[in-house]
């Protein structure tokens, strides 16, 4: 009886340790996958960064492919908790606020510390270089987010959902957030030294991207109306 109680207590004590180890591996893997891509990352690198046994990836996730799926799911889960990506707006004013919040959130995340920006960077890499596991733009979570953005742009331009200008405007808005996450902050400041990751500079960048997007949408809507193609 005493032996069974001891074994049960031992299992309960190991569970939090195993959970903590799994979380460390997932965090390390997410950062490495975001930096180097799936094919450029090894299980040995992940375990080294996580400070775990070299066999930990297989033990906790079944292999590096399943670990990549878990990291991508965590990245989507973190973005999904953001208000701007959860539901389409019902009015034009709501749409403006939603787009402003979305752009600001993405700018703050991308220009923030690498440890917190990896989810966006990983998703960007999956879009540009899709894997079999992630499905690239065919990923249902990405498609759902794209639908919210398209409906937001539709409200702001007063153009119907599915209009070519709406689709092209979505590409214009999201293109910086697909490319920028793949450029290191050091490279970014080398090309554009006046833009940095300091808090005030990040806010200025976010505000500029918001103004650029909103004015671009207004101009596109006026152009369609002028040409009578709405």
PDB file of N, CA and C in Angstrom, residues 97-173:
ATOM      1  N   UNK A  97     -11.674  51.628 -36.430  1.00  0.00           N
ATOM      2  CA  UNK A  97     -11.031  51.298 -35.162  1.00  0.00           C
ATOM      3  C   UNK A  97     -10.406  49.913 -35.213  1.00  0.00           C
ATOM      4  N   UNK A  98     -11.083  48.982 -35.874  1.00  0.00           N
ATOM      5  CA  UNK A  98     -10.558  47.619 -35.958  1.00  0.00           C
ATOM      6  C   UNK A  98      -9.267  47.587 -36.772  1.00  0.00           C
ATOM      7  N   UNK A  99      -9.249  48.293 -37.905  1.00  0.00           N
ATOM      8  CA  UNK A  99      -8.048  48.309 -38.733  1.00  0.00           C
ATOM      9  C   UNK A  99      -6.907  49.017 -38.005  1.00  0.00           C
ATOM     10  N   UNK A 100      -7.224  50.097 -37.318  1.00  0.00           N
ATOM     11  CA  UNK A 100      -6.208  50.812 -36.538  1.00  0.00           C
ATOM     12  C   UNK A 100      -5.617  49.897 -35.461  1.00  0.00           C
ATOM     13  N   UNK A 101      -6.471  49.180 -34.772  1.00  0.00           N
ATOM     14  CA  UNK A 101      -6.012  48.272 -33.713  1.00  0.00           C
ATOM     15  C   UNK A 101      -5.168  47.144 -34.287  1.00  0.00           C
ATOM     16  N   UNK A 102      -5.591  46.613 -35.442  1.00  0.00           N
ATOM     17  CA  UNK A 102      -4.860  45.513 -36.071  1.00  0.00           C
ATOM     18  C   UNK A 102      -3.457  45.948 -36.471  1.00  0.00           C
ATOM     19  N   UNK A 103      -3.362  47.066 -37.178  1.00  0.00           N
ATOM     20  CA  UNK A 103      -2.058  47.545 -37.643  1.00  0.00           C
ATOM     21  C   UNK A 103      -1.164  47.894 -36.460  1.00  0.00           C
ATOM     22  N   UNK A 104      -1.722  48.549 -35.455  1.00  0.00           N
ATOM     23  CA  UNK A 104      -0.935  48.921 -34.274  1.00  0.00           C
ATOM     24  C   UNK A 104      -0.423  47.691 -33.547  1.00  0.00           C
ATOM     25  N   UNK A 105      -1.284  46.697 -33.384  1.00  0.00           N
ATOM     26  CA  UNK A 105      -0.881  45.463 -32.701  1.00  0.00           C
ATOM     27  C   UNK A 105       0.250  44.760 -33.455  1.00  0.00           C
ATOM     28  N   UNK A 106       0.106  44.646 -34.783  1.00  0.00           N
ATOM     29  CA  UNK A 106       1.119  43.965 -35.577  1.00  0.00           C
ATOM     30  C   UNK A 106       2.445  44.727 -35.558  1.00  0.00           C
ATOM     31  N   UNK A 107       2.382  46.047 -35.664  1.00  0.00           N
ATOM     32  CA  UNK A 107       3.612  46.849 -35.649  1.00  0.00           C
ATOM     33  C   UNK A 107       4.332  46.719 -34.313  1.00  0.00           C
ATOM     34  N   UNK A 108       3.595  46.800 -33.220  1.00  0.00           N
ATOM     35  CA  UNK A 108       4.206  46.673 -31.892  1.00  0.00           C
ATOM     36  C   UNK A 108       4.830  45.296 -31.712  1.00  0.00           C
ATOM     37  N   UNK A 109       4.149  44.274 -32.204  1.00  0.00           N
ATOM     38  CA  UNK A 109       4.655  42.910 -32.047  1.00  0.00           C
ATOM     39  C   UNK A 109       5.909  42.680 -32.883  1.00  0.00           C
ATOM     40  N   UNK A 110       5.853  43.079 -34.159  1.00  0.00           N
ATOM     41  CA  UNK A 110       6.971  42.830 -35.068  1.00  0.00           C
ATOM     42  C   UNK A 110       8.214  43.594 -34.653  1.00  0.00           C
ATOM     43  N   UNK A 111       8.044  44.840 -34.208  1.00  0.00           N
ATOM     44  CA  UNK A 111       9.186  45.664 -33.836  1.00  0.00           C
ATOM     45  C   UNK A 111       9.582  45.485 -32.376  1.00  0.00           C
ATOM     46  N   UNK A 112       8.899  44.590 -31.680  1.00  0.00           N
ATOM     47  CA  UNK A 112       9.216  44.322 -30.289  1.00  0.00           C
ATOM     48  C   UNK A 112      10.329  43.295 -30.153  1.00  0.00           C
ATOM     49  N   UNK A 113      10.602  42.836 -28.944  1.00  0.00           N
ATOM     50  CA  UNK A 113      11.674  41.858 -28.704  1.00  0.00           C
ATOM     51  C   UNK A 113      11.427  40.564 -29.486  1.00  0.00           C
ATOM     52  N   UNK A 114      12.480  39.934 -30.020  1.00  0.00           N
ATOM     53  CA  UNK A 114      12.321  38.676 -30.772  1.00  0.00           C
ATOM     54  C   UNK A 114      11.600  37.591 -29.992  1.00  0.00           C
ATOM     55  N   UNK A 115      11.781  37.579 -28.670  1.00  0.00           N
ATOM     56  CA  UNK A 115      11.155  36.537 -27.854  1.00  0.00           C
ATOM     57  C   UNK A 115       9.635  36.625 -27.875  1.00  0.00           C
ATOM     58  N   UNK A 116       9.101  37.833 -28.119  1.00  0.00           N
ATOM     59  CA  UNK A 116       7.646  37.992 -28.144  1.00  0.00           C
ATOM     60  C   UNK A 116       7.098  38.130 -29.564  1.00  0.00           C
ATOM     61  N   UNK A 117       7.978  38.371 -30.544  1.00  0.00           N
ATOM     62  CA  UNK A 117       7.511  38.575 -31.920  1.00  0.00           C
ATOM     63  C   UNK A 117       7.521  37.299 -32.745  1.00  0.00           C
ATOM     64  N   UNK A 118       8.013  36.190 -32.188  1.00  0.00           N
ATOM     65  CA  UNK A 118       8.153  34.977 -32.993  1.00  0.00           C
ATOM     66  C   UNK A 118       6.844  34.445 -33.566  1.00  0.00           C
ATOM     67  N   UNK A 119       5.688  34.566 -32.883  1.00  0.00           N
ATOM     68  CA  UNK A 119       4.464  34.042 -33.495  1.00  0.00           C
ATOM     69  C   UNK A 119       4.151  34.699 -34.847  1.00  0.00           C
ATOM     70  N   UNK A 120       4.263  36.027 -34.913  1.00  0.00           N
ATOM     71  CA  UNK A 120       3.990  36.720 -36.175  1.00  0.00           C
ATOM     72  C   UNK A 120       5.043  36.362 -37.209  1.00  0.00           C
ATOM     73  N   UNK A 121       6.288  36.274 -36.778  1.00  0.00           N
ATOM     74  CA  UNK A 121       7.368  35.947 -37.713  1.00  0.00           C
ATOM     75  C   UNK A 121       7.221  34.525 -38.258  1.00  0.00           C
ATOM     76  N   UNK A 122       6.784  33.619 -37.423  1.00  0.00           N
ATOM     77  CA  UNK A 122       6.590  32.240 -37.864  1.00  0.00           C
ATOM     78  C   UNK A 122       5.445  32.143 -38.876  1.00  0.00           C
ATOM     79  N   UNK A 123       4.352  32.827 -38.605  1.00  0.00           N
ATOM     80  CA  UNK A 123       3.230  32.816 -39.535  1.00  0.00           C
ATOM     81  C   UNK A 123       3.637  33.454 -40.868  1.00  0.00           C
ATOM     82  N   UNK A 124       4.407  34.530 -40.810  1.00  0.00           N
ATOM     83  CA  UNK A 124       4.886  35.179 -42.036  1.00  0.00           C
ATOM     84  C   UNK A 124       5.737  34.226 -42.860  1.00  0.00           C
ATOM     85  N   UNK A 125       6.598  33.503 -42.171  1.00  0.00           N
ATOM     86  CA  UNK A 125       7.450  32.544 -42.879  1.00  0.00           C
ATOM     87  C   UNK A 125       6.610  31.413 -43.486  1.00  0.00           C
ATOM     88  N   UNK A 126       5.574  31.004 -42.796  1.00  0.00           N
ATOM     89  CA  UNK A 126       4.704  29.950 -43.314  1.00  0.00           C
ATOM     90  C   UNK A 126       3.949  30.424 -44.563  1.00  0.00           C
ATOM     91  N   UNK A 127       3.603  31.711 -44.599  1.00  0.00           N
ATOM     92  CA  UNK A 127       2.927  32.268 -45.770  1.00  0.00           C
ATOM     93  C   UNK A 127       3.867  32.281 -46.975  1.00  0.00           C
ATOM     94  N   UNK A 128       5.105  32.734 -46.753  1.00  0.00           N
ATOM     95  CA  UNK A 128       6.061  32.880 -47.849  1.00  0.00           C
ATOM     96  C   UNK A 128       6.635  31.535 -48.285  1.00  0.00           C
ATOM     97  N   UNK A 129       6.940  30.679 -47.327  1.00  0.00           N
ATOM     98  CA  UNK A 129       7.521  29.365 -47.641  1.00  0.00           C
ATOM     99  C   UNK A 129       6.677  28.295 -46.960  1.00  0.00           C
ATOM    100  N   UNK A 130       5.510  27.974 -47.518  1.00  0.00           N
ATOM    101  CA  UNK A 130       4.589  27.034 -46.862  1.00  0.00           C
ATOM    102  C   UNK A 130       5.162  25.633 -46.710  1.00  0.00           C
ATOM    103  N   UNK A 131       4.801  24.999 -45.616  1.00  0.00           N
ATOM    104  CA  UNK A 131       5.178  23.610 -45.366  1.00  0.00           C
ATOM    105  C   UNK A 131       3.956  22.725 -45.563  1.00  0.00           C
ATOM    106  N   UNK A 132       4.191  21.445 -45.692  1.00  0.00           N
ATOM    107  CA  UNK A 132       3.078  20.500 -45.818  1.00  0.00           C
ATOM    108  C   UNK A 132       2.234  20.531 -44.548  1.00  0.00           C
ATOM    109  N   UNK A 133       2.894  20.669 -43.392  1.00  0.00           N
ATOM    110  CA  UNK A 133       2.175  20.652 -42.121  1.00  0.00           C
ATOM    111  C   UNK A 133       1.328  21.910 -41.916  1.00  0.00           C
ATOM    112  N   UNK A 134       1.872  23.059 -42.336  1.00  0.00           N
ATOM    113  CA  UNK A 134       1.171  24.315 -42.085  1.00  0.00           C
ATOM    114  C   UNK A 134       0.200  24.723 -43.170  1.00  0.00           C
ATOM    115  N   UNK A 135       0.411  24.244 -44.385  1.00  0.00           N
ATOM    116  CA  UNK A 135      -0.485  24.490 -45.535  1.00  0.00           C
ATOM    117  C   UNK A 135      -0.439  25.911 -46.063  1.00  0.00           C
ATOM    118  N   UNK A 136       0.469  26.755 -45.556  1.00  0.00           N
ATOM    119  CA  UNK A 136       0.606  28.104 -46.083  1.00  0.00           C
ATOM    120  C   UNK A 136      -0.691  28.879 -46.030  1.00  0.00           C
ATOM    121  N   UNK A 137      -1.011  29.570 -47.136  1.00  0.00           N
ATOM    122  CA  UNK A 137      -2.226  30.378 -47.179  1.00  0.00           C
ATOM    123  C   UNK A 137      -3.492  29.531 -47.146  1.00  0.00           C
ATOM    124  N   UNK A 138      -3.355  28.224 -47.356  1.00  0.00           N
ATOM    125  CA  UNK A 138      -4.511  27.347 -47.290  1.00  0.00           C
ATOM    126  C   UNK A 138      -4.911  27.000 -45.869  1.00  0.00           C
ATOM    127  N   UNK A 139      -4.100  27.419 -44.894  1.00  0.00           N
ATOM    128  CA  UNK A 139      -4.411  27.142 -43.499  1.00  0.00           C
ATOM    129  C   UNK A 139      -5.747  27.795 -43.135  1.00  0.00           C
ATOM    130  N   UNK A 140      -6.686  27.035 -42.591  1.00  0.00           N
ATOM    131  CA  UNK A 140      -8.014  27.595 -42.288  1.00  0.00           C
ATOM    132  C   UNK A 140      -7.983  28.777 -41.332  1.00  0.00           C
ATOM    133  N   UNK A 141      -7.031  28.798 -40.408  1.00  0.00           N
ATOM    134  CA  UNK A 141      -6.946  29.928 -39.472  1.00  0.00           C
ATOM    135  C   UNK A 141      -6.507  31.192 -40.202  1.00  0.00           C
ATOM    136  N   UNK A 142      -5.587  31.053 -41.140  1.00  0.00           N
ATOM    137  CA  UNK A 142      -5.170  32.203 -41.936  1.00  0.00           C
ATOM    138  C   UNK A 142      -6.314  32.706 -42.805  1.00  0.00           C
ATOM    139  N   UNK A 143      -7.047  31.779 -43.383  1.00  0.00           N
ATOM    140  CA  UNK A 143      -8.167  32.163 -44.242  1.00  0.00           C
ATOM    141  C   UNK A 143      -9.240  32.892 -43.433  1.00  0.00           C
ATOM    142  N   UNK A 144      -9.459  32.465 -42.200  1.00  0.00           N
ATOM    143  CA  UNK A 144     -10.449  33.133 -41.354  1.00  0.00           C
ATOM    144  C   UNK A 144     -10.012  34.559 -41.033  1.00  0.00           C
ATOM    145  N   UNK A 145      -8.722  34.730 -40.734  1.00  0.00           N
ATOM    146  CA  UNK A 145      -8.207  36.070 -40.457  1.00  0.00           C
ATOM    147  C   UNK A 145      -8.303  36.959 -41.694  1.00  0.00           C
ATOM    148  N   UNK A 146      -8.023  36.377 -42.858  1.00  0.00           N
ATOM    149  CA  UNK A 146      -8.097  37.136 -44.101  1.00  0.00           C
ATOM    150  C   UNK A 146      -9.530  37.589 -44.373  1.00  0.00           C
ATOM    151  N   UNK A 147     -10.491  36.756 -44.022  1.00  0.00           N
ATOM    152  CA  UNK A 147     -11.901  37.106 -44.223  1.00  0.00           C
ATOM    153  C   UNK A 147     -12.297  38.297 -43.366  1.00  0.00           C
ATOM    154  N   UNK A 148     -11.833  38.317 -42.108  1.00  0.00           N
ATOM    155  CA  UNK A 148     -12.118  39.444 -41.217  1.00  0.00           C
ATOM    156  C   UNK A 148     -11.525  40.725 -41.795  1.00  0.00           C
ATOM    157  N   UNK A 149     -10.291  40.658 -42.284  1.00  0.00           N
ATOM    158  CA  UNK A 149      -9.651  41.832 -42.864  1.00  0.00           C
ATOM    159  C   UNK A 149     -10.404  42.301 -44.105  1.00  0.00           C
ATOM    160  N   UNK A 150     -10.795  41.368 -44.950  1.00  0.00           N
ATOM    161  CA  UNK A 150     -11.499  41.737 -46.182  1.00  0.00           C
ATOM    162  C   UNK A 150     -12.831  42.420 -45.876  1.00  0.00           C
ATOM    163  N   UNK A 151     -13.547  41.933 -44.893  1.00  0.00           N
ATOM    164  CA  UNK A 151     -14.825  42.556 -44.531  1.00  0.00           C
ATOM    165  C   UNK A 151     -14.608  43.929 -43.905  1.00  0.00           C
ATOM    166  N   UNK A 152     -13.503  44.076 -43.176  1.00  0.00           N
ATOM    167  CA  UNK A 152     -13.172  45.374 -42.600  1.00  0.00           C
ATOM    168  C   UNK A 152     -12.892  46.390 -43.702  1.00  0.00           C
ATOM    169  N   UNK A 153     -12.093  45.989 -44.684  1.00  0.00           N
ATOM    170  CA  UNK A 153     -11.771  46.871 -45.805  1.00  0.00           C
ATOM    171  C   UNK A 153     -13.026  47.171 -46.620  1.00  0.00           C
ATOM    172  N   UNK A 154     -13.889  46.201 -46.772  1.00  0.00           N
ATOM    173  CA  UNK A 154     -15.137  46.400 -47.502  1.00  0.00           C
ATOM    174  C   UNK A 154     -15.980  47.493 -46.844  1.00  0.00           C
ATOM    175  N   UNK A 155     -16.056  47.466 -45.512  1.00  0.00           N
ATOM    176  CA  UNK A 155     -16.802  48.491 -44.785  1.00  0.00           C
ATOM    177  C   UNK A 155     -16.178  49.868 -44.976  1.00  0.00           C
ATOM    178  N   UNK A 156     -14.855  49.949 -44.927  1.00  0.00           N
ATOM    179  CA  UNK A 156     -14.169  51.234 -45.012  1.00  0.00           C
ATOM    180  C   UNK A 156     -14.252  51.849 -46.405  1.00  0.00           C
ATOM    181  N   UNK A 157     -14.297  51.032 -47.428  1.00  0.00           N
ATOM    182  CA  UNK A 157     -14.340  51.539 -48.797  1.00  0.00           C
ATOM    183  C   UNK A 157     -15.754  51.618 -49.362  1.00  0.00           C
ATOM    184  N   UNK A 158     -16.701  51.032 -48.642  1.00  0.00           N
ATOM    185  CA  UNK A 158     -18.090  50.948 -49.123  1.00  0.00           C
ATOM    186  C   UNK A 158     -18.156  50.193 -50.446  1.00  0.00           C
ATOM    187  N   UNK A 159     -17.257  49.258 -50.622  1.00  0.00           N
ATOM    188  CA  UNK A 159     -17.246  48.398 -51.799  1.00  0.00           C
ATOM    189  C   UNK A 159     -17.676  46.995 -51.387  1.00  0.00           C
ATOM    190  N   UNK A 160     -18.307  46.264 -52.262  1.00  0.00           N
ATOM    191  CA  UNK A 160     -18.808  44.933 -51.890  1.00  0.00           C
ATOM    192  C   UNK A 160     -17.698  43.947 -51.577  1.00  0.00           C
ATOM    193  N   UNK A 161     -18.017  43.048 -50.678  1.00  0.00           N
ATOM    194  CA  UNK A 161     -17.094  41.961 -50.348  1.00  0.00           C
ATOM    195  C   UNK A 161     -16.795  41.167 -51.615  1.00  0.00           C
ATOM    196  N   UNK A 162     -15.521  40.984 -51.933  1.00  0.00           N
ATOM    197  CA  UNK A 162     -15.149  40.278 -53.142  1.00  0.00           C
ATOM    198  C   UNK A 162     -14.761  41.193 -54.286  1.00  0.00           C
ATOM    199  N   UNK A 163     -14.939  42.494 -54.108  1.00  0.00           N
ATOM    200  CA  UNK A 163     -14.528  43.444 -55.145  1.00  0.00           C
ATOM    201  C   UNK A 163     -13.006  43.396 -55.301  1.00  0.00           C
ATOM    202  N   UNK A 164     -12.485  43.446 -56.549  1.00  0.00           N
ATOM    203  CA  UNK A 164     -11.030  43.360 -56.759  1.00  0.00           C
ATOM    204  C   UNK A 164     -10.241  44.412 -55.984  1.00  0.00           C
ATOM    205  N   UNK A 165     -10.768  45.633 -55.863  1.00  0.00           N
ATOM    206  CA  UNK A 165     -10.067  46.687 -55.131  1.00  0.00           C
ATOM    207  C   UNK A 165      -9.969  46.351 -53.646  1.00  0.00           C
ATOM    208  N   UNK A 166     -10.985  45.690 -53.121  1.00  0.00           N
ATOM    209  CA  UNK A 166     -10.948  45.269 -51.717  1.00  0.00           C
ATOM    210  C   UNK A 166      -9.833  44.249 -51.509  1.00  0.00           C
ATOM    211  N   UNK A 167      -9.765  43.273 -52.410  1.00  0.00           N
ATOM    212  CA  UNK A 167      -8.727  42.246 -52.302  1.00  0.00           C
ATOM    213  C   UNK A 167      -7.329  42.843 -52.432  1.00  0.00           C
ATOM    214  N   UNK A 168      -7.140  43.728 -53.415  1.00  0.00           N
ATOM    215  CA  UNK A 168      -5.834  44.352 -53.608  1.00  0.00           C
ATOM    216  C   UNK A 168      -5.456  45.238 -52.424  1.00  0.00           C
ATOM    217  N   UNK A 169      -6.440  45.886 -51.841  1.00  0.00           N
ATOM    218  CA  UNK A 169      -6.177  46.733 -50.675  1.00  0.00           C
ATOM    219  C   UNK A 169      -5.730  45.905 -49.482  1.00  0.00           C
ATOM    220  N   UNK A 170      -6.309  44.728 -49.324  1.00  0.00           N
ATOM    221  CA  UNK A 170      -5.887  43.820 -48.250  1.00  0.00           C
ATOM    222  C   UNK A 170      -4.417  43.435 -48.421  1.00  0.00           C
ATOM    223  N   UNK A 171      -4.024  43.179 -49.672  1.00  0.00           N
ATOM    224  CA  UNK A 171      -2.622  42.839 -49.950  1.00  0.00           C
ATOM    225  C   UNK A 171      -1.720  44.009 -49.597  1.00  0.00           C
ATOM    226  N   UNK A 172      -2.130  45.241 -49.998  1.00  0.00           N
ATOM    227  CA  UNK A 172      -1.345  46.434 -49.679  1.00  0.00           C
ATOM    228  C   UNK A 172      -1.145  46.602 -48.173  1.00  0.00           C
ATOM    229  N   UNK A 173      -2.207  46.346 -47.416  1.00  0.00           N
ATOM    230  CA  UNK A 173      -2.145  46.535 -45.965  1.00  0.00           C
ATOM    231  C   UNK A 173      -1.264  45.497 -45.300  1.00  0.00           C
TER     232      UNK A 173
END
